[in-house]
C-alpha positions as CSV (number, residue, x, y, z in Angstrom):
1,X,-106.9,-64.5,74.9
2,X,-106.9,-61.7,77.5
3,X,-105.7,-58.2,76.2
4,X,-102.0,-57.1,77.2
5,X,-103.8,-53.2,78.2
6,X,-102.0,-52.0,81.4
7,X,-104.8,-51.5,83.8
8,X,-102.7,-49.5,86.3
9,X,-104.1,-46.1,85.5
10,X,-105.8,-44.7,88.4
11,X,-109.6,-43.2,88.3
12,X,-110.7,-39.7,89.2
13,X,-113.5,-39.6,91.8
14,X,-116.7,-41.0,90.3
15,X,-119.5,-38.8,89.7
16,X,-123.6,-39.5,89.2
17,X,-124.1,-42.5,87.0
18,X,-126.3,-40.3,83.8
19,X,-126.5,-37.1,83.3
20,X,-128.2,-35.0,85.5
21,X,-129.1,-32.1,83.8
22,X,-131.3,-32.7,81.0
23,X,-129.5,-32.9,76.9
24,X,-129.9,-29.5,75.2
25,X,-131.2,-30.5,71.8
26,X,-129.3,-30.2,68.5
27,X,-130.8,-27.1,67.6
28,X,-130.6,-25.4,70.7
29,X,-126.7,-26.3,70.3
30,X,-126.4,-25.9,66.9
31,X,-124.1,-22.5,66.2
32,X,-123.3,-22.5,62.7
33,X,-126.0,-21.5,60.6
34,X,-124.9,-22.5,57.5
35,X,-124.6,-25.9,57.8
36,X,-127.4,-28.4,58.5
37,X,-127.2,-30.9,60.9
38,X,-127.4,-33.8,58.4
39,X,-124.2,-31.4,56.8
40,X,-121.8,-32.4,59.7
41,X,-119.7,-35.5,59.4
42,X,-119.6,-36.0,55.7
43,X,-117.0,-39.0,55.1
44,X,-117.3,-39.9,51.0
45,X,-114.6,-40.2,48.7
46,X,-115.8,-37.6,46.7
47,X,-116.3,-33.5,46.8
48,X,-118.5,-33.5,49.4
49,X,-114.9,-34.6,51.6
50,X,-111.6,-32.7,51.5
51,X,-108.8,-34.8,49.9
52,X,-106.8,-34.2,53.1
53,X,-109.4,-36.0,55.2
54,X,-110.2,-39.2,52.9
55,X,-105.9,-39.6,52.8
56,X,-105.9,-38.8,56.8
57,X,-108.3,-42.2,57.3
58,X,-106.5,-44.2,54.8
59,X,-103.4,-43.6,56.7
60,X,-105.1,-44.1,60.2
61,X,-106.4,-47.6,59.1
62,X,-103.4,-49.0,57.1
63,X,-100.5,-47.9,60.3
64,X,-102.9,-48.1,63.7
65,X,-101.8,-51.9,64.8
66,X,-101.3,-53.5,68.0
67,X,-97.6,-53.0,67.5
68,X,-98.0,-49.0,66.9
69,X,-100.2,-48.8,70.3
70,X,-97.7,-50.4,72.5
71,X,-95.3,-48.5,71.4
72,X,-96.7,-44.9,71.6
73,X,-97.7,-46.7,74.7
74,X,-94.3,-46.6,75.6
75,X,-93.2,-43.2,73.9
76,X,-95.5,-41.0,76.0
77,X,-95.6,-43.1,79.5
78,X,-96.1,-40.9,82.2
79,X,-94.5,-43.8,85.0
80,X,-92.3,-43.0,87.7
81,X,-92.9,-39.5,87.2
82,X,-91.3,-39.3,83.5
83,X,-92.6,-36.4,81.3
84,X,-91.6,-34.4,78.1
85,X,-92.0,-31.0,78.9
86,X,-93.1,-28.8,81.8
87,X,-96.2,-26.2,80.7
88,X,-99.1,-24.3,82.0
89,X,-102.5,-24.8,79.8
90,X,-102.2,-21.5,78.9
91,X,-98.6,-22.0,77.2
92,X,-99.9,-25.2,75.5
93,X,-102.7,-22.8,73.8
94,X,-100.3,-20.8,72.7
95,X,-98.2,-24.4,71.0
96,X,-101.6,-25.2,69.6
97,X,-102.5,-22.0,68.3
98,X,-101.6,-22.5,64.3
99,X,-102.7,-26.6,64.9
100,X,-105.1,-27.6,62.0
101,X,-107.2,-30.9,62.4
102,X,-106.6,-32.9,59.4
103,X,-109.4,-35.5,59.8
104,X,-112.3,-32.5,60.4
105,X,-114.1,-32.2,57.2
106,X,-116.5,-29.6,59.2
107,X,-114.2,-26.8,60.5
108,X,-110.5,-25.6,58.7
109,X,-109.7,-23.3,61.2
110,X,-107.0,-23.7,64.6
111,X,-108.2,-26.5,67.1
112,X,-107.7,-24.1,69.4
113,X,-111.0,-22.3,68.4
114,X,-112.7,-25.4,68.6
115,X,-112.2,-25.8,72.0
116,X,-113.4,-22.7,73.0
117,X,-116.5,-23.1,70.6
118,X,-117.2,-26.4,72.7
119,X,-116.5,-24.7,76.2
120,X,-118.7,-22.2,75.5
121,X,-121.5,-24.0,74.6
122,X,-121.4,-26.1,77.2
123,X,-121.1,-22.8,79.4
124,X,-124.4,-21.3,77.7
125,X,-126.1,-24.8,78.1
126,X,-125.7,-24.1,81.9
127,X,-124.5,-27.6,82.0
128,X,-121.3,-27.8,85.3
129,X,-118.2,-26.2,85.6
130,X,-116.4,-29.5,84.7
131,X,-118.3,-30.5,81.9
132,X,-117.3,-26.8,80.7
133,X,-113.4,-27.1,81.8
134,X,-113.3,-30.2,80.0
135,X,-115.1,-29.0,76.7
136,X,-112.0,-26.6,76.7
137,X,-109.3,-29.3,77.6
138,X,-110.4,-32.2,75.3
139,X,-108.6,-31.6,72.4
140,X,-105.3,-30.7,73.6
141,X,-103.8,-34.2,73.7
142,X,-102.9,-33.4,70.1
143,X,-99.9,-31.1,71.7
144,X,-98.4,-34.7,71.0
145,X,-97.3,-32.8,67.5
146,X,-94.6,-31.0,69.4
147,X,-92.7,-35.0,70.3
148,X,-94.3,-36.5,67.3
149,X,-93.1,-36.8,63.3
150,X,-94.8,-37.8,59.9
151,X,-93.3,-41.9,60.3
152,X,-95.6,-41.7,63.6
153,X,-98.6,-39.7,62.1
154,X,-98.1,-37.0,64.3
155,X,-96.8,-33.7,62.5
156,X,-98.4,-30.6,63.4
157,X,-96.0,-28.5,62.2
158,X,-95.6,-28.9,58.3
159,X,-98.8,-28.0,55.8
160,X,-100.7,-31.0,55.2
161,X,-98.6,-33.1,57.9
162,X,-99.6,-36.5,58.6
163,X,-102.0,-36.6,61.5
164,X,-102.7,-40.3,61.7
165,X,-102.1,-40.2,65.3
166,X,-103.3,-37.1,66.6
167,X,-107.1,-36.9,65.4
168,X,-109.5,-38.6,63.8
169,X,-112.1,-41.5,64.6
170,X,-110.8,-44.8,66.8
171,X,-111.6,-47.7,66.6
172,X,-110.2,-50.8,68.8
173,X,-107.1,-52.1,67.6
174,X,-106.5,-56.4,68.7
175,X,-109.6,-57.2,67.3
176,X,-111.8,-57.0,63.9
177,X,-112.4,-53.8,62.9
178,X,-116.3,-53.5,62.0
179,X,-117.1,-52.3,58.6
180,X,-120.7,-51.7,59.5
181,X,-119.6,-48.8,61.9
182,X,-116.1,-47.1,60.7
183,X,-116.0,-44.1,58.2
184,X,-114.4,-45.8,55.0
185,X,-114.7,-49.1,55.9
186,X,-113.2,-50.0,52.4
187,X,-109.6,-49.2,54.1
188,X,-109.6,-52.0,56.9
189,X,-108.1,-54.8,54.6
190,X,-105.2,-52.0,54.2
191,X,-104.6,-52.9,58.5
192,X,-101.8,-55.3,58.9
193,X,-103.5,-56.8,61.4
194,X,-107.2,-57.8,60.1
195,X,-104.6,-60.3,58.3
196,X,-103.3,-61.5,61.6
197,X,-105.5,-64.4,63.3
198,X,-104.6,-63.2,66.7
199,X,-106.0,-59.6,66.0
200,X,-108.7,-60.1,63.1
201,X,-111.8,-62.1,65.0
202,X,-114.3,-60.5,66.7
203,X,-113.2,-61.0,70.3
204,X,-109.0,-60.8,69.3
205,X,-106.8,-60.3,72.2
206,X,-109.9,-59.7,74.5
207,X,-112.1,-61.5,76.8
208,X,-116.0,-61.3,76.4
209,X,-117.1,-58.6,78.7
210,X,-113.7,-57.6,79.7
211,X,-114.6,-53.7,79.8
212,X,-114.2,-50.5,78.2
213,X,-110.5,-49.7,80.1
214,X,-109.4,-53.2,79.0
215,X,-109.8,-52.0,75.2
216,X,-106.5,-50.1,73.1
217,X,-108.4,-47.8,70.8
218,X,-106.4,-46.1,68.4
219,X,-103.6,-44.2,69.9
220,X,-103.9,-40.5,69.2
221,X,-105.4,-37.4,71.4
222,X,-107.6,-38.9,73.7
223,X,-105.5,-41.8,75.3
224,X,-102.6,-39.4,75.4
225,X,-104.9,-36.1,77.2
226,X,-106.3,-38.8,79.6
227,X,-103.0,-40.1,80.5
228,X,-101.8,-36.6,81.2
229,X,-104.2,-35.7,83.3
230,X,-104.5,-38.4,85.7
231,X,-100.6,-38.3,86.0
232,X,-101.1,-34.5,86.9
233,X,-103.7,-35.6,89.3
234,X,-106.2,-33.4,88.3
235,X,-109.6,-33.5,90.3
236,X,-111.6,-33.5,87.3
237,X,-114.6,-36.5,87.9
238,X,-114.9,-40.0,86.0
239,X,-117.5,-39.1,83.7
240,X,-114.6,-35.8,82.5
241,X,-112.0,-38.4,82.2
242,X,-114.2,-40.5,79.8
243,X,-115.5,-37.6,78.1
244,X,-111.8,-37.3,77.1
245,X,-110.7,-40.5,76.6
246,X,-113.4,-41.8,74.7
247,X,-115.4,-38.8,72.6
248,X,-113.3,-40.1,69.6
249,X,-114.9,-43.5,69.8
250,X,-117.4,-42.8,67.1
251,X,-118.1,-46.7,66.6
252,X,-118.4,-47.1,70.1
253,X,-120.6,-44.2,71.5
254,X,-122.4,-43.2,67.7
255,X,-122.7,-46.3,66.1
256,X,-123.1,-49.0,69.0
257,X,-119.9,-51.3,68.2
258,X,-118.0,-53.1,70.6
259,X,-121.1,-54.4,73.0
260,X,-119.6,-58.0,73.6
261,X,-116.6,-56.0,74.9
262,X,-118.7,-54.0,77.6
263,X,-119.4,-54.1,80.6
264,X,-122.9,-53.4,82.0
265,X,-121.7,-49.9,83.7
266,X,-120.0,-49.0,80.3
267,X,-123.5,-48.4,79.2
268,X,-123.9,-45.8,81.4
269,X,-121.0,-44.1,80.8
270,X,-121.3,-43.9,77.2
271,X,-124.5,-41.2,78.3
272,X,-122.2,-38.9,79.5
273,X,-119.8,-39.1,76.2
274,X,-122.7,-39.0,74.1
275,X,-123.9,-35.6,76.1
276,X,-120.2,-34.5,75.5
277,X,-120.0,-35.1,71.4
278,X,-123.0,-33.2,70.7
279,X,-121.3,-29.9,72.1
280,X,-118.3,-31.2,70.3
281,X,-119.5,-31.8,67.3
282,X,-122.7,-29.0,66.9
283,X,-120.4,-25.7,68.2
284,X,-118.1,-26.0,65.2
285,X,-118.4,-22.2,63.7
286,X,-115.6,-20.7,61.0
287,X,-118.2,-17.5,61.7
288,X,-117.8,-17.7,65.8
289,X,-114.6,-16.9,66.4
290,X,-113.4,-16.3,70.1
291,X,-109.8,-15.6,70.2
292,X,-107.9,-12.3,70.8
293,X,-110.3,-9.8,73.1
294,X,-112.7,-12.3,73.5
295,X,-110.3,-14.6,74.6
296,X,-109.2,-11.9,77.1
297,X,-112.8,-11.8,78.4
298,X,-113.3,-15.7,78.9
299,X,-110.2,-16.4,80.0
300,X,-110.6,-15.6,84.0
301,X,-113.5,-17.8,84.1
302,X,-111.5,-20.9,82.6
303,X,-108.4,-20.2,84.8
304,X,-110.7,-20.2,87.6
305,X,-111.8,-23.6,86.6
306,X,-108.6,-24.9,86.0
307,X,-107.5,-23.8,89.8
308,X,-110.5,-26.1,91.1
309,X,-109.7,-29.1,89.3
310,X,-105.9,-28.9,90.1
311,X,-104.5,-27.8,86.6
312,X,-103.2,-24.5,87.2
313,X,-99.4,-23.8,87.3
314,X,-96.6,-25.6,85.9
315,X,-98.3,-29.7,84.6
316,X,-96.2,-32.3,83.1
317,X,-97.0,-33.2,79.4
């Protein structure tokens, strides 16, 4: 059965197929001190995970359907110009300022430090200015909070909110959800749809082959943060927009799911999100924190960026 995914959306120039500046290693990205790498990305029902995070992924895989995608699908369209609110970046910091992920187990602090953790190690990596820019921009899809409400798994706003469709790991919704390569994988039979014979085979409402932009991962951040910046016409490059789009595909880029739904080229730009989630992931720091002056200091650089890709000024969200 061929999936129903719009495939409408328009590309960003295309940029070099691989990386082209060498991976930094773990270590050499590596920021907090007091966590191992084998420390980050702890997913057990038990101390080791925060209560909030375990109830965040049972949430995420008993309401993320087909049905729910099409319709935040619809909610958040960006067509014929439509839009929600008019902002700079710097006055959607300022929204996401008091934003707490609930699906991190590895950092309890504002997303907004996060991303400029990740910026900034991308910056001292020496890796480009758009690989930088987007270290700082990749987050901020979960601004969705300000539209959003607990039914919909998107409130920001109240302690302990549900964030079932902000954050969190995505998988591909319209077909079987793999246990071998989801978090928790004793929550799928709580999807309406692994119970549905058009969505719970291992092809579903795909074609073999069919391609990475074909597939409807779970909505949240990323789909949303790509959307919006394509329909702002930002001049960030492919390999950005996928950064974006995809670095919350954990069973796609970390754990190799989903190859007879790939194309050939997909394997090449999974490099470039896997480059991406180890700055993501490794610059997490409760002890490196970069707001206030230090924010004062950065910030010319960044606007500087965001003039070049065509993201200063007023941008529809």
């Amino acid at each position: 059965m061929t999936s129903t995914h719009a495939q409408d959306i328009p590309c960003a120039p295309t940029i070099p197929s691989a990386p082209t500046v060498p991976p930094s290693s773990y270590q050499e990205i590596l920021t907090n001190t007091t966590k191992g790498i084998d420390e980050f990305r702890t997913y057990t029902q038990d101390e080791d995970t925060p209560d909030r995070v375990v109830e965040h992924y049972r949430d995420m895989r008993a309401y993320q359907t087909v049905e729910f995608y099409d319709r935040m699908e619809k909610k958040y369209s960006f067509e014929n110009g439509t839009y929600r609110k008019l902002m700079t970046i710097e006055e959607a910091f300022v929204e996401l300022e008091n934003y707490i992920d609930a699906s991190d187990p590895d950092l309890d602090l504002p997303n907004l430090l996060h991303l400029l953790q990740t910026a900034e190690g991308i910056r001292k990596a020496q890796h480009p200015d758009w690989l930088q820019l987007t270290g700082l921009l990749h987050d901020m899809g979960k601004i969705m909070f300000l539209w959003g409400d607990a039914h919909d798994g998107q409130d920001g706003h109240s302690t302990n909110g549900k964030q079932w469709a902000l954050g969190g790991d995505t998988f591909v919704v319209g077909c079987r959800i793999p246990d071998e390569a989801v978090v928790f994988p004793e929550f799928n039979t709580l999807n309406p749809d692994m119970h549905d014979p058009r969505y719970n085979t291992i092809y579903g409402i795909y074609e073999p082959h069919c391609g990475l932009d074909a597939l409807k991962f779970a909505w949240g951040h990323d789909e949303y943060m790509y959307r919006m910046l394509v329909a702002n016409d930002c001049k960030l490059p492919r390999g950005a927009l996928d950064m974006i789009r995809y670095h919350s595909a954990y069973p796609w880029h970390d754990k190799g799911a989903y190859t007879h739904l790939m194309k050939e080229e997909d394997k090449e730009r999974m490099k470039w999100v896997q480059l991406f989630n180890k700055f993501d992931l490794y610059t997490k720091d409760g002890g490196n924190d970069l707001r206030g002056d230090k924010l004062k200091d950065l910030w010319p650089h960044y606007q500087g960026l965001l003039e070049k890709y065509g993201l200063s000024g007023k941008l529809k969200w």
